């Protein structure tokens, strides 16, 4: 069976506070299903919370894609956040701790980058796409 037939994919629309909670629940369940330990379950759930909260705060609506990934005998979880909001003006600045354009602490994105193994941002005045992956250690 090709690997993609086993892939788990969740597309979670973010339009409200309730959707952030829903995204947390779905992602926590996925981390458990994939075999992440308790600490990683908590960290990855925090990541989806931060990404979803940023969508809601800065773009009002968007989508979180949560899926299993398999590459070179490794498995992991991929979380991406996509919106059509105003975009992040200065990406390098946004990635520095304690720089927030709202009343936040400005620790969301730096925290996401620290927790995840892969992290990239594409952003323009037409929207933002943040893509991340966390690999499962000691798989198999
Ligand atoms: N999806 C997004 N669209 C537009 N701007 C964004 C988006 N996500 C983040 N930003 C910008 O990047 C900055 C840094 O984001 P970050 O999550 O680190 O901090 P914050 O949300 O302001 O505060 P915190 O997450 O600590 O409550 C934000 O202040 C905002 O200007
Ligand atoms: Mg934030």
PDB file of C-alpha atoms and ligand atoms in Angstrom:
ATOM      1  CA  UNK A   1       0.000   0.000   0.000  1.00  0.00           C
ATOM      2  CA  UNK A   2       1.543   3.414  -0.856  1.00  0.00           C
ATOM      3  CA  UNK A   3       2.519   5.466   2.211  1.00  0.00           C
ATOM      4  CA  UNK A   4       0.060   8.237   1.416  1.00  0.00           C
ATOM      5  CA  UNK A   5      -2.840   5.787   1.861  1.00  0.00           C
ATOM      6  CA  UNK A   6      -1.959   5.705   5.556  1.00  0.00           C
ATOM      7  CA  UNK A   7      -1.706   9.435   5.923  1.00  0.00           C
ATOM      8  CA  UNK A   8      -3.988  11.126   8.421  1.00  0.00           C
ATOM      9  CA  UNK A   9      -5.117  14.587   7.344  1.00  0.00           C
ATOM     10  CA  UNK A  10      -7.211  17.106   9.272  1.00  0.00           C
ATOM     11  CA  UNK A  11      -8.217  20.446   7.809  1.00  0.00           C
ATOM     12  CA  UNK A  12      -9.409  22.627  10.680  1.00  0.00           C
ATOM     13  CA  UNK A  13     -11.093  25.926   9.941  1.00  0.00           C
ATOM     14  CA  UNK A  14     -10.369  28.694  12.421  1.00  0.00           C
ATOM     15  CA  UNK A  15     -13.102  31.303  12.764  1.00  0.00           C
ATOM     16  CA  UNK A  16     -13.673  31.522  16.507  1.00  0.00           C
ATOM     17  CA  UNK A  17     -12.287  30.777  19.990  1.00  0.00           C
ATOM     18  CA  UNK A  18     -14.111  27.451  19.899  1.00  0.00           C
ATOM     19  CA  UNK A  19     -12.192  26.437  16.800  1.00  0.00           C
ATOM     20  CA  UNK A  20      -8.909  26.980  18.660  1.00  0.00           C
ATOM     21  CA  UNK A  21     -10.064  24.538  21.336  1.00  0.00           C
ATOM     22  CA  UNK A  22     -11.199  22.095  18.633  1.00  0.00           C
ATOM     23  CA  UNK A  23      -7.813  22.356  16.914  1.00  0.00           C
ATOM     24  CA  UNK A  24      -6.079  21.592  20.231  1.00  0.00           C
ATOM     25  CA  UNK A  25      -8.234  18.493  20.758  1.00  0.00           C
ATOM     26  CA  UNK A  26      -7.708  17.177  17.225  1.00  0.00           C
ATOM     27  CA  UNK A  27      -3.954  17.741  17.353  1.00  0.00           C
ATOM     28  CA  UNK A  28      -3.558  16.235  20.815  1.00  0.00           C
ATOM     29  CA  UNK A  29      -5.405  13.111  19.605  1.00  0.00           C
ATOM     30  CA  UNK A  30      -3.164  12.945  16.530  1.00  0.00           C
ATOM     31  CA  UNK A  31       0.020  13.191  18.627  1.00  0.00           C
ATOM     32  CA  UNK A  32      -1.234  10.305  20.771  1.00  0.00           C
ATOM     33  CA  UNK A  33      -2.145   8.260  17.698  1.00  0.00           C
ATOM     34  CA  UNK A  34       1.340   8.814  16.242  1.00  0.00           C
ATOM     35  CA  UNK A  35       3.043   7.759  19.481  1.00  0.00           C
ATOM     36  CA  UNK A  36       4.465  11.042  20.826  1.00  0.00           C
ATOM     37  CA  UNK A  37       5.252  11.062  24.541  1.00  0.00           C
ATOM     38  CA  UNK A  38       3.373  13.184  27.052  1.00  0.00           C
ATOM     39  CA  UNK A  39       5.806  16.115  26.966  1.00  0.00           C
ATOM     40  CA  UNK A  40       5.766  16.323  23.165  1.00  0.00           C
ATOM     41  CA  UNK A  41       1.967  15.956  23.184  1.00  0.00           C
ATOM     42  CA  UNK A  42       1.775  19.047  25.393  1.00  0.00           C
ATOM     43  CA  UNK A  43       4.345  21.014  23.377  1.00  0.00           C
ATOM     44  CA  UNK A  44       2.744  20.244  20.004  1.00  0.00           C
ATOM     45  CA  UNK A  45      -0.693  21.120  21.378  1.00  0.00           C
ATOM     46  CA  UNK A  46       0.757  24.456  22.502  1.00  0.00           C
ATOM     47  CA  UNK A  47       2.102  25.003  18.988  1.00  0.00           C
ATOM     48  CA  UNK A  48      -1.272  24.523  17.335  1.00  0.00           C
ATOM     49  CA  UNK A  49      -2.838  26.786  19.922  1.00  0.00           C
ATOM     50  CA  UNK A  50      -0.370  29.582  19.134  1.00  0.00           C
ATOM     51  CA  UNK A  51      -0.762  29.199  15.363  1.00  0.00           C
ATOM     52  CA  UNK A  52      -4.556  29.131  15.569  1.00  0.00           C
ATOM     53  CA  UNK A  53      -4.621  32.073  17.977  1.00  0.00           C
ATOM     54  CA  UNK A  54      -2.475  34.126  15.604  1.00  0.00           C
ATOM     55  CA  UNK A  55      -4.842  33.320  12.727  1.00  0.00           C
ATOM     56  CA  UNK A  56      -7.821  34.412  14.794  1.00  0.00           C
ATOM     57  CA  UNK A  57      -6.142  37.573  16.148  1.00  0.00           C
ATOM     58  CA  UNK A  58      -4.345  38.853  13.079  1.00  0.00           C
ATOM     59  CA  UNK A  59      -6.236  37.395  10.090  1.00  0.00           C
ATOM     60  CA  UNK A  60      -9.651  36.629  11.704  1.00  0.00           C
ATOM     61  CA  UNK A  61     -10.020  33.368   9.820  1.00  0.00           C
ATOM     62  CA  UNK A  62      -7.916  30.698   8.174  1.00  0.00           C
ATOM     63  CA  UNK A  63      -7.085  27.037   8.253  1.00  0.00           C
ATOM     64  CA  UNK A  64      -4.852  24.702  10.237  1.00  0.00           C
ATOM     65  CA  UNK A  65      -3.721  21.606   8.368  1.00  0.00           C
ATOM     66  CA  UNK A  66      -2.653  18.851  10.763  1.00  0.00           C
ATOM     67  CA  UNK A  67      -1.279  15.669   9.252  1.00  0.00           C
ATOM     68  CA  UNK A  68       0.975  12.735   9.720  1.00  0.00           C
ATOM     69  CA  UNK A  69       4.160  12.781   7.641  1.00  0.00           C
ATOM     70  CA  UNK A  70       6.544  10.026   6.671  1.00  0.00           C
ATOM     71  CA  UNK A  71      10.011  10.639   5.224  1.00  0.00           C
ATOM     72  CA  UNK A  72      13.113   8.467   5.048  1.00  0.00           C
ATOM     73  CA  UNK A  73      11.814   5.953   7.609  1.00  0.00           C
ATOM     74  CA  UNK A  74      10.788   8.703  10.021  1.00  0.00           C
ATOM     75  CA  UNK A  75       7.293   9.672  11.002  1.00  0.00           C
ATOM     76  CA  UNK A  76       6.156  12.962  12.372  1.00  0.00           C
ATOM     77  CA  UNK A  77       3.412  15.524  12.553  1.00  0.00           C
ATOM     78  CA  UNK A  78       3.073  18.430  10.178  1.00  0.00           C
ATOM     79  CA  UNK A  79       1.165  21.517  11.278  1.00  0.00           C
ATOM     80  CA  UNK A  80       0.591  24.383   8.903  1.00  0.00           C
ATOM     81  CA  UNK A  81      -1.369  27.572   9.366  1.00  0.00           C
ATOM     82  CA  UNK A  82      -2.746  29.329   6.313  1.00  0.00           C
ATOM     83  CA  UNK A  83      -4.669  32.587   6.151  1.00  0.00           C
ATOM     84  CA  UNK A  84      -5.521  35.395   3.756  1.00  0.00           C
ATOM     85  CA  UNK A  85      -4.958  38.114   6.332  1.00  0.00           C
ATOM     86  CA  UNK A  86      -2.718  41.207   6.119  1.00  0.00           C
ATOM     87  CA  UNK A  87       0.538  39.254   6.346  1.00  0.00           C
ATOM     88  CA  UNK A  88       3.504  39.670   8.681  1.00  0.00           C
ATOM     89  CA  UNK A  89       5.292  42.915   7.863  1.00  0.00           C
ATOM     90  CA  UNK A  90       8.730  42.031   9.193  1.00  0.00           C
ATOM     91  CA  UNK A  91       9.203  38.295   9.573  1.00  0.00           C
ATOM     92  CA  UNK A  92      12.604  38.493  11.308  1.00  0.00           C
ATOM     93  CA  UNK A  93      11.177  40.923  13.830  1.00  0.00           C
ATOM     94  CA  UNK A  94       8.094  38.738  14.425  1.00  0.00           C
ATOM     95  CA  UNK A  95      10.410  35.817  15.192  1.00  0.00           C
ATOM     96  CA  UNK A  96      12.247  37.770  17.887  1.00  0.00           C
ATOM     97  CA  UNK A  97      10.842  37.203  21.381  1.00  0.00           C
ATOM     98  CA  UNK A  98       8.894  40.042  22.994  1.00  0.00           C
ATOM     99  CA  UNK A  99       7.985  41.802  19.761  1.00  0.00           C
ATOM    100  CA  UNK A 100       4.225  41.902  19.455  1.00  0.00           C
ATOM    101  CA  UNK A 101       2.032  44.121  17.315  1.00  0.00           C
ATOM    102  CA  UNK A 102      -0.874  43.427  19.694  1.00  0.00           C
ATOM    103  CA  UNK A 103      -0.877  43.266  23.463  1.00  0.00           C
ATOM    104  CA  UNK A 104       0.641  39.810  23.442  1.00  0.00           C
ATOM    105  CA  UNK A 105       4.021  38.877  24.871  1.00  0.00           C
ATOM    106  CA  UNK A 106       5.344  38.195  21.395  1.00  0.00           C
ATOM    107  CA  UNK A 107       6.532  34.741  22.382  1.00  0.00           C
ATOM    108  CA  UNK A 108       4.140  32.673  20.244  1.00  0.00           C
ATOM    109  CA  UNK A 109       6.116  32.358  17.015  1.00  0.00           C
ATOM    110  CA  UNK A 110       9.586  32.108  18.651  1.00  0.00           C
ATOM    111  CA  UNK A 111       8.145  29.347  20.848  1.00  0.00           C
ATOM    112  CA  UNK A 112       6.689  27.504  17.852  1.00  0.00           C
ATOM    113  CA  UNK A 113      10.062  27.686  16.106  1.00  0.00           C
ATOM    114  CA  UNK A 114      11.880  26.334  19.175  1.00  0.00           C
ATOM    115  CA  UNK A 115       9.524  23.409  19.669  1.00  0.00           C
ATOM    116  CA  UNK A 116       9.251  22.220  16.088  1.00  0.00           C
ATOM    117  CA  UNK A 117      12.084  20.575  14.085  1.00  0.00           C
ATOM    118  CA  UNK A 118      11.179  22.308  10.819  1.00  0.00           C
ATOM    119  CA  UNK A 119       9.740  25.783  10.517  1.00  0.00           C
ATOM    120  CA  UNK A 120       9.153  28.135   7.604  1.00  0.00           C
ATOM    121  CA  UNK A 121       7.084  31.239   6.951  1.00  0.00           C
ATOM    122  CA  UNK A 122       5.798  32.618   3.676  1.00  0.00           C
ATOM    123  CA  UNK A 123       3.991  35.884   4.051  1.00  0.00           C
ATOM    124  CA  UNK A 124       2.846  38.736   1.841  1.00  0.00           C
ATOM    125  CA  UNK A 125       0.104  41.365   1.986  1.00  0.00           C
ATOM    126  CA  UNK A 126      -2.210  38.607   0.683  1.00  0.00           C
ATOM    127  CA  UNK A 127      -1.710  36.264   3.610  1.00  0.00           C
ATOM    128  CA  UNK A 128       0.540  34.033   5.652  1.00  0.00           C
ATOM    129  CA  UNK A 129       1.521  30.392   5.524  1.00  0.00           C
ATOM    130  CA  UNK A 130       3.515  28.911   8.391  1.00  0.00           C
ATOM    131  CA  UNK A 131       4.681  25.320   7.892  1.00  0.00           C
ATOM    132  CA  UNK A 132       6.145  23.155  10.639  1.00  0.00           C
ATOM    133  CA  UNK A 133       7.104  19.544  11.286  1.00  0.00           C
ATOM    134  CA  UNK A 134       7.996  17.685  14.476  1.00  0.00           C
ATOM    135  CA  UNK A 135       9.604  14.260  14.076  1.00  0.00           C
ATOM    136  CA  UNK A 136       8.960  11.373  16.382  1.00  0.00           C
ATOM    137  CA  UNK A 137      12.197  10.321  18.120  1.00  0.00           C
ATOM    138  CA  UNK A 138      13.058   6.638  18.421  1.00  0.00           C
ATOM    139  CA  UNK A 139      10.510   5.465  15.889  1.00  0.00           C
ATOM    140  CA  UNK A 140      10.376   1.716  15.153  1.00  0.00           C
TER     141      UNK A 140
HETATM  142  N1  LIG B   1      -1.119  34.986  10.887  1.00  0.00           N
HETATM  143  C1  LIG B   1      -0.590  36.193  11.071  1.00  0.00           C
HETATM  144  N2  LIG B   1      -0.947  37.230  10.255  1.00  0.00           N
HETATM  145  C2  LIG B   1      -0.414  38.458  10.414  1.00  0.00           C
HETATM  146  N3  LIG B   1       0.513  38.774  11.359  1.00  0.00           N
HETATM  147  C3  LIG B   1       0.895  37.795  12.199  1.00  0.00           C
HETATM  148  C4  LIG B   1       0.383  36.458  12.107  1.00  0.00           C
HETATM  149  N4  LIG B   1       0.971  35.708  13.060  1.00  0.00           N
HETATM  150  C5  LIG B   1       1.819  36.526  13.712  1.00  0.00           C
HETATM  151  N5  LIG B   1       1.778  37.789  13.208  1.00  0.00           N
HETATM  152  C6  LIG B   1       2.617  38.943  13.613  1.00  0.00           C
HETATM  153  O1  LIG B   1       3.785  38.441  14.232  1.00  0.00           O
HETATM  154  C7  LIG B   1       3.908  38.993  15.548  1.00  0.00           C
HETATM  155  C8  LIG B   1       4.548  37.964  16.467  1.00  0.00           C
HETATM  156  O2  LIG B   1       3.646  36.855  16.670  1.00  0.00           O
HETATM  157  P1  LIG B   1       3.684  36.086  18.062  1.00  0.00           P
HETATM  158  O3  LIG B   1       2.690  34.985  18.018  1.00  0.00           O
HETATM  159  O4  LIG B   1       5.111  35.721  18.324  1.00  0.00           O
HETATM  160  O5  LIG B   1       3.294  37.201  19.117  1.00  0.00           O
HETATM  161  P2  LIG B   1       1.847  37.747  19.563  1.00  0.00           P
HETATM  162  O6  LIG B   1       0.758  36.924  18.970  1.00  0.00           O
HETATM  163  O7  LIG B   1       1.826  39.209  19.279  1.00  0.00           O
HETATM  164  O8  LIG B   1       1.920  37.517  21.150  1.00  0.00           O
HETATM  165  P3  LIG B   1       1.747  36.124  21.925  1.00  0.00           P
HETATM  166  O9  LIG B   1       1.667  35.028  20.906  1.00  0.00           O
HETATM  167  O10 LIG B   1       2.969  36.010  22.792  1.00  0.00           O
HETATM  168  O11 LIG B   1       0.475  36.292  22.711  1.00  0.00           O
HETATM  169  C9  LIG B   1       2.503  39.397  15.951  1.00  0.00           C
HETATM  170  O12 LIG B   1       2.517  40.417  16.926  1.00  0.00           O
HETATM  171  C10 LIG B   1       1.918  39.845  14.617  1.00  0.00           C
HETATM  172  O13 LIG B   1       2.330  41.164  14.330  1.00  0.00           O
HETATM  173 MG1  LIG B   2       0.782  34.856  19.000  1.00  0.00          MG
END
